[in-house]
Coordinates of C-alpha atoms in Angstrom, one line a residue:
M779 CA 115.2 148.7 136.1
A780 CA 118.3 147.9 133.5
R781 CA 118.3 149.6 130.1
N782 CA 117.2 148.3 127.8
K783 CA 117.6 144.8 128.4
Y784 CA 115.0 142.7 127.8
D785 CA 117.0 139.9 128.6
I786 CA 117.7 141.1 132.4
D787 CA 115.1 140.9 135.5
E788 CA 113.9 144.8 136.8
A789 CA 114.6 144.6 141.2
L790 CA 112.0 144.6 143.7
D791 CA 113.4 143.1 146.9
S792 CA 110.6 145.3 149.6
E793 CA 109.4 142.8 151.3
F794 CA 105.2 142.6 151.6
N795 CA 103.9 145.2 152.4
I796 CA 99.8 145.5 153.2
K797 CA 100.0 149.8 152.5
H798 CA 99.5 148.1 148.4
L799 CA 96.7 146.9 150.3
K800 CA 95.5 149.6 151.5
R801 CA 96.2 151.4 148.6
L802 CA 94.1 149.1 146.4
G803 CA 91.2 149.9 149.2
T804 CA 90.6 153.3 147.9
Y805 CA 89.9 152.2 144.1
I806 CA 87.5 149.9 145.7
S807 CA 86.5 152.9 149.0
P808 CA 84.7 154.5 145.7
F809 CA 82.3 151.2 144.5
R810 CA 81.8 150.0 148.4
K811 CA 77.5 150.8 147.7
D812 CA 77.6 148.1 144.8
M813 CA 79.4 145.4 146.8
A814 CA 77.6 146.3 150.2
I815 CA 75.2 145.6 147.9
T816 CA 76.1 142.5 146.5
I817 CA 77.7 140.9 149.6
L818 CA 73.9 141.1 151.4
L819 CA 72.4 139.6 148.4
M820 CA 75.5 136.5 148.7
L821 CA 74.8 136.3 152.6
T822 CA 70.9 135.8 152.4
S823 CA 71.4 133.0 150.1
S824 CA 73.8 131.7 152.3
A825 CA 72.1 132.8 155.6
L826 CA 68.7 130.4 153.4
G827 CA 70.6 127.0 152.7
M828 CA 72.2 127.0 156.5
L829 CA 69.0 125.9 156.5
V830 CA 69.1 122.9 153.3
P831 CA 70.8 120.5 156.4
I832 CA 68.6 121.5 159.4
F833 CA 65.2 120.4 157.3
F834 CA 67.1 116.9 156.2
M835 CA 67.0 116.3 159.9
K836 CA 64.0 117.6 160.4
I837 CA 62.8 115.2 157.9
I838 CA 64.5 112.2 158.6
D839 CA 63.8 111.8 163.0
D840 CA 60.7 113.3 162.3
F841 CA 57.9 114.0 159.5
I842 CA 59.4 110.2 158.0
P843 CA 59.0 108.3 161.5
N844 CA 55.8 110.3 161.8
K845 CA 54.1 109.0 157.9
N846 CA 53.5 113.5 158.2
I847 CA 53.7 113.9 154.0
A848 CA 52.1 117.2 154.7
G849 CA 55.4 118.6 156.1
I850 CA 57.4 117.1 153.7
V851 CA 55.7 119.4 151.0
G852 CA 55.9 122.0 152.5
V853 CA 59.5 121.3 152.8
C854 CA 59.8 120.6 149.5
F855 CA 58.0 124.0 148.2
L856 CA 60.8 125.8 150.9
L857 CA 63.3 124.5 148.9
L858 CA 62.5 125.0 146.1
V859 CA 61.8 128.7 146.7
I860 CA 64.4 128.8 148.0
N861 CA 66.0 127.8 144.8
I862 CA 64.9 130.6 142.4
I863 CA 66.1 133.1 145.0
N864 CA 70.1 131.6 145.4
M865 CA 69.4 132.2 141.3
I866 CA 67.8 135.5 140.8
N867 CA 70.5 137.0 143.9
L868 CA 72.9 134.8 141.7
R869 CA 72.6 136.9 139.1
L870 CA 71.7 140.0 140.2
K871 CA 75.6 139.3 141.5
V872 CA 77.6 138.4 138.9
N873 CA 76.3 141.2 136.6
I874 CA 77.5 143.8 139.5
T875 CA 80.4 142.1 140.5
A876 CA 82.0 141.6 136.3
K877 CA 81.0 145.9 136.1
L878 CA 82.0 147.0 139.2
G879 CA 85.5 145.2 138.6
Q880 CA 86.6 146.4 135.2
N881 CA 85.5 150.0 136.7
I882 CA 88.4 149.7 139.0
I883 CA 90.2 147.8 136.5
H884 CA 89.3 151.3 134.4
Q885 CA 89.8 154.1 136.7
I886 CA 93.6 151.8 138.0
R887 CA 94.7 151.4 134.5
S888 CA 93.8 155.4 133.8
D889 CA 96.1 156.6 136.9
I890 CA 99.2 154.3 135.1
F891 CA 98.2 155.7 131.6
T892 CA 97.6 159.5 132.9
H893 CA 101.1 159.0 134.7
L894 CA 102.8 157.2 132.0
Q895 CA 102.2 160.7 130.2
E896 CA 103.8 163.6 132.4
L897 CA 106.8 161.2 132.5
P898 CA 110.8 162.7 131.3
F899 CA 112.1 161.1 128.0
S900 CA 114.5 160.3 130.6
Y901 CA 111.7 157.7 132.2
Y902 CA 112.0 155.8 128.5
D903 CA 115.2 156.2 128.0
D904 CA 116.4 153.9 130.2
R905 CA 113.3 151.5 129.8
P906 CA 112.6 148.4 126.8
H907 CA 108.4 149.6 126.3
G908 CA 106.8 147.1 126.5
K909 CA 108.5 146.4 130.9
I910 CA 106.2 149.2 130.7
Q911 CA 103.1 148.4 128.5
V912 CA 102.8 144.7 130.0
R913 CA 102.7 146.8 133.9
V914 CA 99.2 148.9 131.7
V915 CA 98.3 145.7 130.6
N916 CA 99.1 142.4 131.2
Y917 CA 99.1 142.9 134.7
V918 CA 96.4 145.2 135.7
N919 CA 93.9 143.0 134.2
S920 CA 95.4 140.2 136.2
L921 CA 93.8 141.7 138.7
S922 CA 90.4 141.4 137.3
D923 CA 89.3 138.4 138.4
L924 CA 89.8 139.7 142.4
L925 CA 88.0 143.0 142.1
S926 CA 85.7 140.6 140.0
N927 CA 84.5 138.0 142.7
G928 CA 87.5 137.4 145.2
I929 CA 87.3 140.3 147.6
V930 CA 83.0 139.5 147.6
N931 CA 82.8 135.8 148.2
T932 CA 85.9 136.3 151.0
I933 CA 83.2 138.3 153.0
T934 CA 80.7 136.6 152.0
D935 CA 82.6 133.3 153.0
L936 CA 84.0 135.0 156.4
F937 CA 80.5 135.5 157.9
S938 CA 78.8 132.4 156.8
L939 CA 81.6 130.2 157.7
F940 CA 80.4 132.0 161.0
F941 CA 77.1 130.8 159.7
I942 CA 78.3 127.1 160.1
V943 CA 79.7 127.5 162.7
G944 CA 76.9 128.5 164.3
F945 CA 74.9 125.6 163.1
M946 CA 77.3 122.4 163.4
L947 CA 77.4 123.8 167.5
S948 CA 73.6 123.7 167.7
I949 CA 73.6 120.7 166.3
D950 CA 77.0 119.0 168.0
I951 CA 79.5 120.9 170.2
R952 CA 81.5 117.5 170.4
L953 CA 81.7 117.0 166.7
T954 CA 82.1 120.6 165.6
G955 CA 85.2 119.9 168.0
I956 CA 86.8 116.8 165.6
C957 CA 86.0 119.2 162.7
M958 CA 87.9 121.8 163.8
I959 CA 91.3 119.0 163.6
G960 CA 92.4 119.8 161.0
L961 CA 92.9 123.7 160.5
P962 CA 96.5 124.0 162.1
V963 CA 98.1 121.6 160.8
L964 CA 96.3 124.0 157.1
M965 CA 97.0 127.3 159.1
A966 CA 100.6 125.1 159.5
L967 CA 101.3 124.9 155.3
I968 CA 99.7 128.3 154.6
F969 CA 102.8 130.2 156.6
F970 CA 105.5 128.0 154.9
I971 CA 104.9 128.7 151.8
K972 CA 103.1 132.7 151.8
R973 CA 107.2 133.9 151.7
K974 CA 107.8 131.1 148.6
Q975 CA 104.8 131.4 146.4
R976 CA 105.2 135.8 146.9
V977 CA 109.2 135.2 145.5
A978 CA 108.2 132.5 142.6
W979 CA 104.7 135.1 141.2
Q980 CA 107.8 137.7 141.5
I981 CA 109.9 135.9 139.9
Q982 CA 107.9 135.0 137.3
S983 CA 106.4 139.1 136.7
N984 CA 109.9 138.6 135.8
K985 CA 110.1 136.5 132.8
S986 CA 106.4 137.8 131.7
S987 CA 107.6 141.4 131.1
N988 CA 110.8 140.7 130.0
L989 CA 109.0 138.2 127.1
N990 CA 106.7 142.0 126.9
A991 CA 109.3 143.6 125.9
Y992 CA 111.6 140.8 123.6
I993 CA 108.5 140.6 121.7
A994 CA 107.8 144.7 121.2
E995 CA 111.5 144.8 120.7
S996 CA 110.8 142.4 117.4
I997 CA 107.9 143.5 116.0
N998 CA 109.8 147.5 115.9
G999 CA 112.3 145.6 114.1
I1000 CA 110.3 143.0 111.7
R1001 CA 112.2 144.8 108.6
V1002 CA 116.1 145.1 109.7
T1003 CA 115.3 140.9 110.6
Q1004 CA 114.1 140.0 108.0
S1005 CA 116.4 142.1 106.3
F1006 CA 119.8 140.9 107.7
V1007 CA 117.9 137.6 107.8
R1008 CA 117.9 137.3 112.0
E1009 CA 114.6 135.9 111.9
R1010 CA 116.1 132.0 113.4
E1011 CA 118.5 133.3 116.1
N1012 CA 115.1 135.5 117.0
I1013 CA 113.4 132.6 117.8
Q1014 CA 116.0 130.9 119.1
I1015 CA 115.8 134.1 121.7
F1016 CA 112.1 134.6 122.2
N1017 CA 112.3 130.2 123.2
N1018 CA 114.8 130.6 125.7
L1019 CA 112.7 133.5 126.5
S1020 CA 108.9 131.7 126.4
K1021 CA 110.6 128.7 127.8
S1022 CA 112.5 130.7 131.0
Y1023 CA 108.6 132.1 131.8
S1024 CA 107.1 128.4 131.3
T1025 CA 109.2 127.7 134.1
S1026 CA 108.7 130.3 136.6
W1027 CA 104.9 130.0 136.0
M1028 CA 105.7 126.3 136.8
N1029 CA 107.2 126.7 140.2
A1030 CA 104.4 129.7 140.9
V1031 CA 101.8 127.4 140.5
R1032 CA 102.9 124.3 142.2
Y1033 CA 102.5 126.5 145.4
N1034 CA 99.9 127.8 144.3
F1035 CA 98.7 124.0 144.1
M1036 CA 99.2 123.2 147.8
L1037 CA 96.5 124.5 148.9
W1038 CA 93.4 122.9 147.6
P1039 CA 94.5 119.4 147.9
A1040 CA 95.9 120.4 151.6
I1041 CA 92.0 121.0 152.5
D1042 CA 90.3 118.5 150.4
N1043 CA 92.9 116.1 152.5
I1044 CA 91.9 117.2 155.3
A1045 CA 88.4 117.9 155.1
T1046 CA 88.0 114.3 153.1
L1047 CA 89.9 112.3 156.8
T1048 CA 88.1 114.5 160.0
T1049 CA 84.7 114.0 158.0
A1050 CA 85.4 110.5 158.3
A1051 CA 86.9 110.6 161.3
I1052 CA 83.0 112.1 161.7
Y1053 CA 81.6 108.9 160.8
V1054 CA 83.2 106.8 162.6
L1055 CA 82.6 108.0 165.4
G1056 CA 79.0 109.2 165.1
V1057 CA 77.9 105.8 163.7
S1058 CA 80.0 104.4 166.0
W1059 CA 78.3 106.3 169.0
I1060 CA 73.7 105.4 167.3
T1061 CA 75.4 102.4 167.7
N1062 CA 76.5 103.0 171.3
G1063 CA 72.5 104.8 171.8
V1064 CA 75.0 108.3 173.4
A1065 CA 72.4 110.7 174.2
G1066 CA 71.5 113.1 171.1
I1067 CA 73.5 111.0 168.3
T1068 CA 70.9 110.4 165.9
T1069 CA 71.0 109.4 162.1
G1070 CA 69.2 112.7 160.8
V1071 CA 72.3 114.5 163.2
L1072 CA 74.9 112.4 161.9
I1073 CA 73.1 113.7 158.1
A1074 CA 72.9 116.7 158.6
F1075 CA 76.4 117.7 160.4
T1076 CA 78.0 115.6 157.9
S1077 CA 75.9 118.5 155.4
Y1078 CA 77.5 121.1 157.0
I1079 CA 81.1 119.4 157.4
G1080 CA 80.7 119.9 153.9
R1081 CA 80.0 123.8 154.1
F1082 CA 82.9 124.3 156.4
W1083 CA 85.8 123.4 154.1
A1084 CA 84.2 125.1 150.7
P1085 CA 84.7 128.5 152.0
I1086 CA 87.9 127.7 153.5
N1087 CA 88.4 126.4 149.7
T1088 CA 87.6 130.0 148.5
L1089 CA 89.9 131.1 151.4
A1090 CA 92.6 129.7 150.3
S1091 CA 91.9 130.6 146.3
F1092 CA 91.7 133.8 147.2
Y1093 CA 94.5 133.8 149.4
N1094 CA 97.0 132.3 146.1
S1095 CA 95.5 135.4 144.2
L1096 CA 95.9 138.1 146.7
L1097 CA 99.6 136.8 146.3
T1098 CA 99.5 136.3 143.0
A1099 CA 98.0 139.6 142.6
M1100 CA 100.9 141.3 145.0
S1101 CA 103.8 140.9 142.4
Y1102 CA 101.4 142.5 139.9
L1103 CA 100.4 145.7 142.5
E1104 CA 104.0 146.0 143.3
R1105 CA 104.8 147.2 139.9
I1106 CA 102.1 148.6 139.0
F1107 CA 102.9 150.9 142.4
E1108 CA 105.8 151.2 141.2
T1109 CA 105.5 153.3 138.3
I1110 CA 102.2 155.4 139.9
D1111 CA 104.1 156.7 142.3
E1112 CA 107.6 157.3 138.9
E1113 CA 108.9 160.2 140.3
V1114 CA 108.1 162.9 137.7
T1115 CA 111.6 164.9 137.4
V1116 CA 110.9 167.1 134.7
K1117 CA 108.1 169.0 136.5
D1118 CA 106.1 172.8 137.3
N1119 CA 108.4 174.2 139.9
E1120 CA 106.0 175.5 142.8
G1121 CA 104.5 178.6 142.5
A1122 CA 105.6 178.2 138.1
T1123 CA 103.4 180.6 136.2
E1124 CA 102.9 180.8 132.6
M1125 CA 104.6 181.6 129.6
P1126 CA 103.3 184.7 128.6
P1127 CA 103.0 185.0 124.8
I1128 CA 107.0 183.8 123.2
V1129 CA 108.7 186.5 121.4
G1130 CA 112.0 184.0 120.7
D1131 CA 114.9 185.3 121.6
V1132 CA 116.6 182.3 123.8
E1133 CA 119.9 182.1 125.5
F1134 CA 122.1 179.7 127.0
R1135 CA 123.7 180.4 130.5
D1136 CA 126.4 178.2 131.1
V1137 CA 124.1 174.9 130.1
T1138 CA 126.2 171.4 131.7
F1139 CA 123.7 168.0 130.8
S1140 CA 124.5 164.8 131.3
Y1141 CA 122.1 161.6 130.9
E1142 CA 124.3 159.3 133.0
D1143 CA 125.9 160.4 136.0
G1144 CA 129.3 161.7 135.6
V1145 CA 129.2 161.0 131.7
P1146 CA 128.3 165.4 130.4
I1147 CA 127.2 165.6 127.5
L1148 CA 127.4 169.0 126.9
N1149 CA 129.7 171.4 129.2
G1150 CA 129.6 174.8 129.3
V1151 CA 127.0 175.7 127.2
S1152 CA 126.9 179.5 126.5
F1153 CA 124.8 181.2 123.3
H1154 CA 122.1 184.0 121.9
V1155 CA 119.1 184.0 119.5
K1156 CA 117.6 186.5 118.4
P1157 CA 113.9 186.5 118.2
G1158 CA 113.5 185.0 114.3
E1159 CA 117.0 184.2 113.7
T1160 CA 117.5 180.4 112.6
Y1161 CA 119.9 179.0 114.1
A1162 CA 122.0 175.9 112.2
I1163 CA 123.8 173.2 114.9
V1164 CA 125.6 170.6 113.0
G1165 CA 128.9 168.5 114.3
P1166 CA 129.9 164.0 114.6
T1167 CA 127.1 162.4 116.0
G1168 CA 126.7 162.3 120.2
A1169 CA 128.4 165.6 119.7
G1170 CA 125.1 166.3 121.6
K1171 CA 122.8 168.5 118.7
S1172 CA 119.6 166.8 119.4
T1173 CA 120.3 167.7 123.5
I1174 CA 120.2 171.1 123.0
I1175 CA 117.1 171.1 121.2
N1176 CA 115.3 168.8 123.6
L1177 CA 116.8 171.2 126.8
I1178 CA 115.3 174.4 124.8
S1179 CA 112.0 172.3 125.5
R1180 CA 112.5 171.7 128.7
F1181 CA 112.5 167.7 128.5
Y1182 CA 115.3 167.4 130.6
N1183 CA 116.6 169.2 133.5
L1184 CA 120.2 170.8 133.9
D1185 CA 122.8 170.0 136.0
S1186 CA 123.8 173.6 135.7
G1187 CA 123.5 176.5 134.0
E1188 CA 120.2 178.3 133.1
L1189 CA 118.2 178.4 129.9
F1190 CA 116.6 181.5 129.7
I1191 CA 113.1 182.6 127.0
D1192 CA 112.5 186.5 126.2
G1193 CA 114.9 186.7 129.6
I1194 CA 112.6 184.1 131.5
D1195 CA 114.0 180.9 133.0
I1196 CA 112.3 178.5 131.8
N1197 CA 112.6 176.6 135.6
S1198 CA 109.9 179.7 135.9
V1199 CA 107.1 178.3 134.0
T1200 CA 105.0 175.5 133.5
I1201 CA 106.1 173.1 131.1
K1202 CA 102.8 173.2 128.9
S1203 CA 102.7 177.0 128.6
L1204 CA 106.2 176.6 127.0
R1205 CA 106.1 173.9 125.4
K1206 CA 102.7 175.2 124.1
Q1207 CA 104.0 177.5 122.0
M1208 CA 106.7 176.1 120.2
G1209 CA 106.5 173.5 116.4
V1210 CA 108.9 170.6 117.4
M1211 CA 109.9 167.7 114.5
L1212 CA 112.2 165.1 115.9
Q1213 CA 114.2 163.6 114.2
D1214 CA 111.8 160.0 114.9
S1215 CA 108.4 161.0 112.8
F1216 CA 106.3 158.9 114.0
I1217 CA 103.0 158.9 112.7
F1218 CA 99.4 158.0 114.3
S1219 CA 97.8 155.0 113.7
G1220 CA 94.5 157.0 111.7
T1221 CA 93.5 159.4 109.3
I1222 CA 96.4 162.2 107.1
M1223 CA 94.1 165.2 108.2
D1224 CA 94.4 164.7 112.3
N1225 CA 98.5 163.0 112.4
I1226 CA 98.9 166.6 110.5
R1227 CA 95.9 168.4 112.6
Y1228 CA 97.7 166.3 115.8
G1229 CA 99.5 169.6 116.1
N1230 CA 97.0 171.9 116.5
M1231 CA 92.8 170.5 117.0
E1232 CA 91.5 173.3 116.1
A1233 CA 92.6 174.1 113.5
S1234 CA 90.3 173.8 109.7
N1235 CA 90.6 171.5 107.7
E1236 CA 91.9 175.0 105.0
E1237 CA 94.0 175.1 107.2
V1238 CA 95.6 171.5 107.5
V1239 CA 95.6 171.4 103.8
A1240 CA 97.7 174.9 103.9
A1241 CA 100.2 173.3 106.0
A1242 CA 100.8 170.2 103.7
K1243 CA 101.1 172.9 100.7
T1244 CA 104.0 174.5 102.9
V1245 CA 105.7 171.5 103.6
C1246 CA 105.5 169.7 99.7
A1247 CA 102.9 167.0 101.2
H1248 CA 99.6 167.9 99.0
D1249 CA 101.0 166.8 96.4
F1250 CA 101.5 163.2 97.6
I1251 CA 98.6 163.2 100.5
M1252 CA 95.9 163.9 96.9
G1253 CA 97.9 161.1 94.9
L1254 CA 96.0 158.4 97.7
E1255 CA 93.0 157.0 97.9
N1256 CA 91.2 158.5 100.1
G1257 CA 93.0 162.6 100.3
Y1258 CA 93.9 163.8 103.4
D1259 CA 90.8 161.2 104.0
T1260 CA 93.5 158.5 103.4
E1261 CA 93.9 156.1 107.6
V1262 CA 98.1 155.2 107.7
N1263 CA 98.1 152.2 110.4
E1264 CA 100.6 152.7 113.4
R1265 CA 104.1 154.8 113.0
G1266 CA 102.7 155.2 109.0
S1267 CA 104.2 151.7 107.8
R1268 CA 101.8 152.8 103.8
L1269 CA 104.5 156.4 103.9
S1270 CA 107.6 156.2 102.9
A1271 CA 110.2 157.4 105.7
G1272 CA 109.7 161.5 103.4
Q1273 CA 105.9 160.8 103.5
R1274 CA 105.8 160.2 106.7
Q1275 CA 109.0 163.6 106.8
L1276 CA 106.7 165.9 105.4
I1277 CA 103.7 164.9 107.7
S1278 CA 105.6 165.1 110.6
F1279 CA 106.9 168.7 109.2
A1280 CA 103.4 170.0 108.7
R1281 CA 101.9 169.0 112.2
A1282 CA 104.8 170.5 113.7
L1283 CA 104.8 173.5 111.1
L1284 CA 100.1 174.1 111.9
A1285 CA 101.0 175.2 115.9
D1286 CA 101.7 178.2 114.3
P1287 CA 104.8 178.8 116.6
K1288 CA 107.4 181.5 117.9
I1289 CA 109.6 178.5 117.9
L1290 CA 110.4 176.2 115.4
I1291 CA 111.8 173.1 116.0
L1292 CA 114.2 170.7 113.5
D1293 CA 115.6 168.0 114.2
E1294 CA 116.7 166.0 110.1
A1295 CA 113.3 167.7 109.2
T1296 CA 114.3 167.0 105.6
S1297 CA 116.6 163.6 105.6
S1298 CA 114.4 161.4 104.0
I1299 CA 113.5 163.6 100.7
D1300 CA 114.4 163.7 98.1
T1301 CA 117.1 166.4 96.3
E1302 CA 113.7 167.5 94.5
T1303 CA 111.5 167.9 96.6
E1304 CA 113.9 169.7 99.5
I1305 CA 113.8 171.9 96.7
L1306 CA 110.4 173.0 96.4
L1307 CA 110.6 172.7 100.3
Q1308 CA 112.8 175.1 100.9
E1309 CA 110.4 178.3 98.9
G1310 CA 107.9 177.4 101.6
L1311 CA 110.7 177.5 104.7
A1312 CA 111.5 180.3 103.7
K1313 CA 108.5 182.0 104.6
L1314 CA 107.9 180.0 107.4
L1315 CA 111.1 180.8 109.6
A1316 CA 110.2 184.1 108.4
G1317 CA 109.8 185.6 111.8
R1318 CA 110.2 182.8 114.1
T1319 CA 112.9 181.9 116.2
S1320 CA 114.3 179.0 114.6
F1321 CA 116.3 175.1 116.3
I1322 CA 117.2 173.4 111.9
I1323 CA 119.8 170.1 113.2
A1324 CA 121.1 169.3 109.8
H1325 CA 123.6 166.8 108.1
R1326 CA 122.4 168.1 104.8
L1327 CA 124.6 171.0 104.9
S1328 CA 123.0 172.0 101.6
T1329 CA 119.5 173.2 103.6
I1330 CA 121.3 175.8 106.9
K1331 CA 123.3 177.8 104.2
N1332 CA 120.9 180.6 104.8
S1333 CA 120.4 180.9 108.2
D1334 CA 121.1 183.2 110.1
K1335 CA 124.1 181.0 112.1
I1336 CA 125.9 177.7 112.3
M1337 CA 126.9 176.5 115.7
Y1338 CA 129.5 173.5 115.2
V1339 CA 129.1 172.0 118.1
D1340 CA 131.2 168.9 119.0
G1341 CA 132.9 167.2 122.9
G1342 CA 129.4 168.7 125.2
Q1343 CA 130.3 172.5 123.5
I1344 CA 130.1 175.1 120.8
I1345 CA 133.2 175.1 118.6
E1346 CA 132.5 177.4 115.7
L1347 CA 129.9 180.3 115.2
G1348 CA 129.1 181.9 112.1
N1349 CA 127.0 181.9 109.1
H1350 CA 128.2 180.3 106.5
D1351 CA 130.1 182.6 105.0
E1352 CA 132.3 183.0 108.0
L1353 CA 133.0 179.5 108.9
M1354 CA 134.3 178.6 106.1
A1355 CA 136.9 181.7 105.6
L1356 CA 138.1 180.0 109.2
E1357 CA 139.0 177.2 107.2
G1358 CA 138.1 175.1 110.5
K1359 CA 135.3 172.6 111.1
Y1360 CA 132.6 173.3 109.7
Y1361 CA 134.8 173.7 106.5
D1362 CA 135.9 170.4 106.8
L1363 CA 132.4 169.1 107.2
Y1364 CA 131.2 170.9 103.9
M1365 CA 134.2 169.9 101.4
S1366 CA 133.7 166.7 102.7
Q1367 CA 130.2 166.9 101.2
Y1368 CA 130.8 168.6 99.3
D1369 CA 133.8 167.1 97.1
F1370 CA 131.4 163.2 98.0
L1371 CA 128.0 165.5 96.2
R1372 CA 130.4 165.6 93.1

């Protein structure tokens, strides 16, 4: 997939693969009992329905000429019973298939979402989030009708077709042969449009993905859009994407709509031929052809083409679903590049010794972000990381939590290579506050407890007090039970950071990682926060990224990172005496503030 582009189609050049259908079968398999019951119900209804033309033939050719009223009444009673049975079966079928389809949809969606939880940061770095979301929601939803009704109806209609052909042959072989003449024409048409139809639906899924990606991006950036008065330009982009979606949709359904008119035309022509020949044969006294036979047979002709029409609709749905299944399974099959190595063990309780040994890392091949980085942090020390934008500061702390794999070199915690332990046991012992202070929809209490679901209300409040968030929280309408919107839109940037900070602290980590933790906090709150931090950081190994240098003056060590390497390393006084990069950076801020 293209990197963060809503206007570039996703590449998927694979041919039609029957393995996708077999794989879909594994989701259906657990529900085969319900499916078998449904098919049995529908086959029962179909078999009973096959008797209706025979009954009418009997009435026309036997009961009416012989004035057998009792026979006619008996047949009508049987027809009533058949209708009641069919109504009951249909009601049961609708209930079972609806539940069956939604259970399968739930399992597919659960599998794709579960896999998304395991995929590394690099997967999300390279993809518009809207294009990921459309696979979990829209593409999976598109399978609903196929799974709820399509498969059951198709199996039922296949059996019904055999029943119908059997009854038709039992009535008259000659008329049956005439009815079958149209099938080769239909098969040729299906073969002709198959590939074009699949490609058309692949294109349509791409345009749907692009549109969804832009909608998601626009909603997330609506404040920037309105601030820079970009509404008109955004609407134009949206309309272009929407028009592409509409055009691709019309092109795709055009192929879908080619089948059923063809079937109707073939059915009409064969039916007309049977009427013409049938009436001619009755007039000329051809053996075996009566008015009742012709009426019964023409009734079966409608029943013969109806399941073929259903099968054609299923074929259309199947080709449409294939374009979505390919995307769904592509996501589920996406390789988890950051995962537990074979034989990985649980990380013992962390003391806090961290060592980088000649670490090299790049997000893209040939573009190194870190190049031979080495340093050693002793337990309980606080390391601050400073440097220009893009120097690799956030990359260093991301590697400590093993959000990415190293290109080369080694990273040890307490003398243990982090590649040799399980990821969950490693991250559970770390507290991370990333630069993006993400707030989930829910209460403030739940957002803080996200870092430690076992924490009591008192522990949550204590963490909030430590980071000076308690006072503003209690000033909200419901205090800690105040509901906040997705991404914390009701809160200021500083308030969101304080809540995220409390969340990280509540986890009681042995290694604490703060990425621009105080960038949106006012100076007065920052002074109070420093007091709480001094107590919190005691006895913990901490890494702090900060552009506001006043917040890191008391760090044990300060690393100045630039060009993927550590340029300077020492405490504040040492680096100031060096009068190098850190000195220039500090003095520029000092002069600015003065």
